[in-house]
Every structure is written in structure tokens, then in C-alpha cells.
Coordinates of C-alpha atoms and ligand atoms in Angstrom, one line a residue:
M1 CA 193.8 81.7 -64.6
K2 CA 193.0 78.4 -62.9
Y3 CA 193.4 78.8 -59.2
N4 CA 196.1 76.4 -57.4
L5 CA 196.4 76.7 -53.6
N6 CA 199.7 75.6 -52.5
P7 CA 198.7 73.8 -49.3
S8 CA 201.5 75.3 -47.1
D9 CA 199.2 78.5 -47.1
I10 CA 196.4 76.8 -45.4
E11 CA 198.4 75.2 -42.5
G12 CA 196.6 74.6 -39.3
L13 CA 193.2 75.4 -41.1
D14 CA 191.2 72.7 -41.0
K15 CA 189.5 72.2 -44.1
T16 CA 186.7 70.3 -42.7
A17 CA 185.4 73.0 -40.3
L18 CA 185.3 75.8 -42.6
P19 CA 182.7 78.3 -42.7
S20 CA 180.4 77.8 -45.7
H21 CA 178.9 81.2 -46.3
V22 CA 181.3 83.9 -46.0
A23 CA 179.8 87.8 -45.8
V24 CA 182.2 91.1 -46.3
I25 CA 181.6 94.5 -45.3
M26 CA 185.0 95.4 -47.9
D27 CA 185.3 99.7 -46.1
G28 CA 188.2 101.7 -45.9
N29 CA 188.8 102.1 -49.6
G30 CA 188.0 106.8 -48.6
R31 CA 189.9 106.8 -46.2
W32 CA 193.4 104.7 -48.1
A33 CA 193.3 107.1 -50.4
Q34 CA 193.0 110.0 -48.1
K35 CA 196.3 108.9 -46.2
K36 CA 197.8 108.8 -49.3
F37 CA 196.3 111.9 -50.3
M38 CA 194.8 110.5 -53.7
N39 CA 191.2 111.0 -55.2
R40 CA 189.2 108.4 -53.3
V41 CA 188.3 106.9 -56.2
K42 CA 191.7 105.5 -55.7
G43 CA 191.2 103.4 -53.1
H44 CA 188.0 102.2 -55.1
E45 CA 190.3 101.0 -57.4
K46 CA 193.2 99.3 -55.5
G47 CA 190.3 98.1 -53.2
A48 CA 189.6 96.1 -56.6
D49 CA 192.1 94.4 -56.2
T50 CA 191.6 93.2 -53.3
V51 CA 187.9 92.0 -54.5
R52 CA 190.1 89.7 -56.6
M53 CA 192.5 88.1 -53.9
V54 CA 189.5 87.3 -51.8
V55 CA 187.2 86.1 -54.4
R56 CA 190.5 83.6 -55.4
T57 CA 191.4 82.5 -51.7
C58 CA 187.9 81.5 -50.8
R59 CA 187.4 79.8 -53.9
E60 CA 190.7 78.1 -53.3
I61 CA 189.8 77.6 -50.5
G62 CA 187.1 75.3 -50.3
I63 CA 184.3 78.1 -49.3
S64 CA 180.6 77.8 -51.0
F65 CA 179.3 81.1 -50.6
L66 CA 180.6 84.7 -50.3
T67 CA 179.3 87.6 -50.1
L68 CA 180.5 91.1 -50.5
Y69 CA 179.0 94.4 -49.6
A70 CA 180.1 96.8 -52.0
F71 CA 177.2 99.3 -52.2
S72 CA 174.7 100.1 -50.2
T73 CA 171.5 101.9 -50.4
E74 CA 173.0 105.0 -48.2
N75 CA 176.1 104.7 -50.2
W76 CA 173.5 106.6 -53.4
L77 CA 173.1 109.6 -51.2
R78 CA 177.9 109.9 -52.2
P79 CA 178.9 112.5 -53.7
K80 CA 177.9 111.9 -57.7
A81 CA 181.0 111.2 -59.3
E82 CA 182.2 109.1 -56.5
V83 CA 178.7 106.8 -57.3
A84 CA 179.4 107.3 -60.9
A85 CA 183.2 106.2 -60.7
L86 CA 182.1 103.2 -58.1
M87 CA 179.9 102.2 -61.3
L88 CA 182.3 102.8 -64.3
L89 CA 184.6 100.3 -61.8
L90 CA 182.0 98.0 -61.2
K91 CA 181.3 97.5 -64.4
K92 CA 184.6 97.3 -65.7
F93 CA 184.9 94.3 -62.9
L94 CA 182.3 92.7 -64.5
V95 CA 183.6 91.9 -67.7
S96 CA 187.1 91.7 -66.9
E97 CA 186.5 88.7 -64.8
K98 CA 184.3 86.9 -66.0
Q99 CA 186.2 84.6 -68.0
E100 CA 187.7 84.2 -64.2
M101 CA 184.4 83.1 -63.4
L102 CA 184.0 80.2 -65.8
V103 CA 187.5 78.9 -66.0
N104 CA 187.7 78.6 -62.0
N105 CA 183.4 77.5 -62.0
I106 CA 182.1 80.8 -60.2
R107 CA 178.9 81.7 -60.4
F108 CA 178.0 84.3 -59.6
N109 CA 175.0 86.5 -58.0
V110 CA 173.7 90.2 -57.2
I111 CA 171.4 90.6 -54.0
G112 CA 169.8 94.5 -53.7
E113 CA 168.0 97.3 -55.3
T114 CA 169.5 96.4 -58.8
E115 CA 166.5 98.2 -61.2
R116 CA 168.4 101.0 -59.4
L117 CA 171.7 100.8 -61.4
P118 CA 172.5 103.0 -64.5
D119 CA 171.4 100.1 -67.5
D120 CA 174.6 99.5 -68.8
V121 CA 175.8 98.1 -65.3
R122 CA 172.7 96.3 -65.3
D123 CA 173.9 94.7 -68.9
A124 CA 177.0 93.5 -67.2
I125 CA 175.6 92.1 -64.1
Q126 CA 173.1 90.1 -66.6
H127 CA 175.4 88.9 -68.7
T128 CA 177.7 87.7 -66.2
M129 CA 174.3 86.1 -63.9
D130 CA 173.3 83.8 -67.2
A131 CA 177.0 83.1 -68.5
T132 CA 178.4 81.6 -65.2
R133 CA 174.9 79.9 -64.3
K134 CA 175.4 76.8 -64.5
N135 CA 178.9 76.6 -61.9
D136 CA 179.1 75.4 -58.5
G137 CA 182.6 75.4 -57.5
M138 CA 181.6 78.6 -54.8
N139 CA 178.1 80.8 -55.3
L140 CA 180.0 85.1 -55.1
N141 CA 177.2 87.4 -54.2
L142 CA 178.2 90.9 -54.8
A143 CA 175.8 93.2 -52.9
L144 CA 174.7 95.9 -54.8
S145 CA 171.9 98.7 -54.2
Y146 CA 172.0 96.2 -51.2
G147 CA 170.3 97.3 -47.8
G148 CA 168.7 95.0 -45.1
R149 CA 165.5 97.2 -44.0
S150 CA 164.4 97.5 -47.5
E151 CA 164.7 93.4 -48.1
I152 CA 162.1 92.6 -44.8
V153 CA 160.1 95.7 -46.6
K154 CA 160.1 93.7 -49.7
A155 CA 160.1 90.5 -48.0
A156 CA 157.0 91.9 -46.1
K157 CA 154.8 93.9 -48.9
E158 CA 155.1 90.0 -50.4
I159 CA 154.3 88.1 -47.2
A160 CA 151.1 91.1 -47.3
A161 CA 150.2 90.8 -50.6
E162 CA 149.7 86.8 -50.3
V163 CA 147.7 86.9 -46.2
K164 CA 145.3 90.1 -49.5
D165 CA 145.0 87.3 -51.7
G166 CA 143.9 84.6 -50.0
R167 CA 147.3 82.4 -50.7
L168 CA 148.9 82.3 -46.8
S169 CA 146.8 82.3 -43.7
V170 CA 148.3 85.4 -41.2
D171 CA 148.6 82.1 -38.6
A172 CA 151.1 80.1 -41.0
I173 CA 153.5 83.0 -40.7
T174 CA 157.4 82.2 -39.9
P175 CA 160.6 82.5 -39.4
E176 CA 160.8 80.6 -42.4
T177 CA 158.1 82.8 -45.0
V178 CA 160.2 85.3 -44.0
I179 CA 163.3 84.0 -45.4
K180 CA 161.4 82.8 -48.7
H181 CA 161.3 86.4 -49.9
L182 CA 164.6 87.7 -48.7
Y183 CA 167.1 87.8 -51.6
T184 CA 169.4 85.0 -50.2
A185 CA 166.2 82.5 -50.2
E186 CA 168.4 80.0 -52.0
I187 CA 171.6 80.9 -49.6
P188 CA 172.1 80.2 -46.3
D189 CA 173.0 83.0 -43.4
P190 CA 176.1 83.5 -43.6
D191 CA 178.8 81.7 -40.6
L192 CA 181.6 84.8 -40.2
L193 CA 181.1 88.1 -41.0
I194 CA 184.6 90.1 -41.2
R195 CA 184.2 93.9 -41.9
T196 CA 188.0 95.8 -42.8
S197 CA 188.7 99.2 -41.4
G198 CA 187.3 98.8 -37.7
E199 CA 184.0 100.4 -37.6
M200 CA 182.2 98.9 -35.0
R201 CA 178.7 98.9 -37.0
I202 CA 176.7 97.0 -39.3
S203 CA 176.0 99.5 -42.0
N204 CA 172.1 97.5 -43.0
F205 CA 174.5 94.0 -44.0
L206 CA 172.3 91.1 -44.1
I207 CA 170.8 92.4 -40.9
W208 CA 168.3 89.4 -40.9
Q209 CA 171.3 86.8 -42.4
I210 CA 173.0 87.4 -39.8
A211 CA 171.4 86.4 -36.6
Y212 CA 174.0 84.0 -35.1
S213 CA 177.2 84.8 -37.3
E214 CA 180.4 85.3 -36.0
I215 CA 181.1 88.6 -35.8
F216 CA 185.7 89.5 -37.0
I217 CA 186.1 93.6 -37.6
T218 CA 189.9 94.2 -38.2
E219 CA 192.0 98.0 -38.4
T220 CA 192.4 97.1 -41.9
L221 CA 191.1 99.2 -44.2
W222 CA 190.2 96.9 -47.6
P223 CA 193.1 97.9 -50.2
D224 CA 195.4 96.9 -47.4
F225 CA 193.9 93.8 -46.5
T226 CA 195.8 90.3 -47.6
R227 CA 195.1 86.7 -48.1
N228 CA 197.0 85.9 -44.6
E229 CA 195.4 88.2 -43.0
L230 CA 191.9 86.0 -44.1
I231 CA 193.1 82.9 -43.4
Q232 CA 194.2 84.3 -40.4
I233 CA 190.9 85.3 -39.3
L234 CA 189.2 81.5 -40.8
K235 CA 191.7 80.1 -38.0
E236 CA 190.4 82.0 -35.7
Y237 CA 186.6 81.0 -36.2
Q238 CA 187.1 77.5 -35.7
G239 CA 188.8 78.1 -32.5
R240 CA 184.9 79.9 -31.5
N241 CA 182.2 78.5 -29.6
R242 CA 179.2 78.4 -31.7
R243 CA 176.4 78.1 -28.9
F244 CA 172.9 79.1 -31.3
G245 CA 171.6 79.7 -27.7
R246 CA 172.3 76.7 -25.9
V247 CA 175.0 75.9 -22.5
Ligands
IPE1 C1 184.0 100.8 -49.0 O1 184.4 101.9 -48.6 C2 183.1 100.9 -50.5 C3 182.1 101.6 -50.9 C4 181.2 101.8 -49.0 C5 181.5 101.9 -51.2 P1 184.0 103.4 -48.6 O2 184.3 104.0 -49.5 O3 183.8 103.5 -47.5 O4 186.1 103.6 -47.4 P2 185.9 105.1 -46.3 O5 185.1 104.2 -45.1 O6 185.3 106.3 -46.8 O7 187.3 104.7 -46.1
IPE2 C1 179.4 99.9 -45.8 O1 180.1 101.0 -45.5 C2 179.0 99.4 -47.2 C3 179.5 99.0 -48.0 C4 180.7 99.0 -47.5 C5 179.2 99.0 -49.3 P1 179.9 102.6 -45.3 O2 181.4 103.3 -45.7 O3 178.7 102.9 -46.4 O4 179.5 102.4 -43.7 P2 179.5 103.9 -42.6 O5 179.4 105.4 -43.6 O6 180.5 104.2 -42.2 O7 178.7 103.3 -41.9
MG3 MG1 183.3 103.6 -45.4

């Protein structure tokens, strides 16, 4: 289905001052299910509908980069059955959304330790990435098996190897050198970081990249997060004064 924005939905939003990169910590699926006396997996299933809604809304509004935290390096420590259910859901999502991404000119990318993912999930990721490679309407990044600390360690190792081989001098190392070795090398830093379900923490998400992001934390659990609330947050973002250390 080709997305089609109803202009009245975004009344009051300044289309010329949108964040270019929106990053989201999608939290609260388990609590949503537990509140309803259901299995946590039901929460993840319902959460997948919210993912579709957020992708669609950002694409319609004209956000250039959307990064969604779907699975952290620490989430591997969850019970085996929950991890397996999440992997299955992920694979289903990649298959079911491929057509939607093609029709709506969305380029799909994954950041994280993808080598730790099951083969069938990696195949599905590769397939969707290849199929959407030429799209330039919006970049959708899924953070999967992602951890900010391990991303920085990866960068440090690559830089150390360059120094050891004599391709780089220690004095030439700058923030730009580090950025070049992050998963997000080609992506601007998030302007806006949203976390659902009220936790006041970062949970190892994009720790280098969010140095100057505007942070919004909502109590809403991810499966209950709505298009209206997202648009409300974008409007509030537009009212913030980003100083970047200046006066
Ligand atoms: C977010 O919801 C999804 C993942 C981390 C995979 P949670 O599963 O963390 O839900 P809560 O925080 O337990 O409610
Ligand atoms: C962060 O949520 C990871 C994702 C949303 C994928 P968690 O539920 O894993 O974070 P903590 O454990 O509450 O910090
Ligand atoms: Mg959680």
C-alpha cells in the first residue's frame, strides 16, 4: 500500500524544521502483555504493529532517517523461548514489510552484531537490504543485537589495527576517525531520541551518537504508542532550543 498523508494530521508541525534522524528505544512490550495477563510474546506481537505505524508516519511526514532499537546485545540474556519468539517475529516482519518498503521508497539497513543472529534471520535481512538498496525516500535502520559499547570497541580495534599497520598516526585520530568506524558512519547523529514506557535510561543505545540528541521519554508502553503521540513529540521537539554548548 502506498502511504498517503492526510495534511490535517500534522497541523501545527513545521515541515521545514523536522529532525533528520529520529531514534527510538521501543520499550514496554512485556509490561503491556503482563498487565493483560498475557505472555510477553503477545506484547512483542502487538509491538510489531506499532513499528509499522511509526515507520509509516515518519515516511509520510518526511523524516530522512529512522533508527529503531529492536534487540540489544544484553537482550541475548533473556529466556531462550523469548529470544526465539523475537527472532521469529523479526523474520516475519522482514518478509511481510519488504513490499511496503519497496512501494514507499524506504531503504532498509541493520546495525549491530548481526553475526550473532540465526542464519535464517540474517538471510532475510540481507534479502530486504539488497531489495531496497536503491531506495532514497527514508532510511530505516533496525538496531539488532546492537550495543553501543561493543560498537565503540569495534571502532577502537579497527583504528588500532590501522595504527599498527602504519596506515594511521596516533596524532591523526579525531572524533571523525571514530565516527568512520561506527555502524552509523554514513548516518547523521539522531536529532531526537524517544523512549517509551518511562525508564530514564539509555540501555546501551547509540551512546556515542546521542551526545547532543533531544531526549523524550513517555510513560506510554510501546504497544500503546500512537501516531498522535509521535506527532505531538515532533511538535514539542520543534519548540526546544538546541544550543550545542553555545549561549
Ligand atoms: C521492548 O520491550 C522490546 C525488547 C527489548 C526486545 P520489553 O520486552 O523490554 O518490555 P518490558 O520492558 O519488559 O515491558
Ligand atoms: C532496551 O530495552 C532495548 C530495546 C528496546 C531493544 P530493555 O528493556 O532491554 O532495557 P532495560 O533492560 O530496561 O534497560
Ligand atoms: Mg524493557
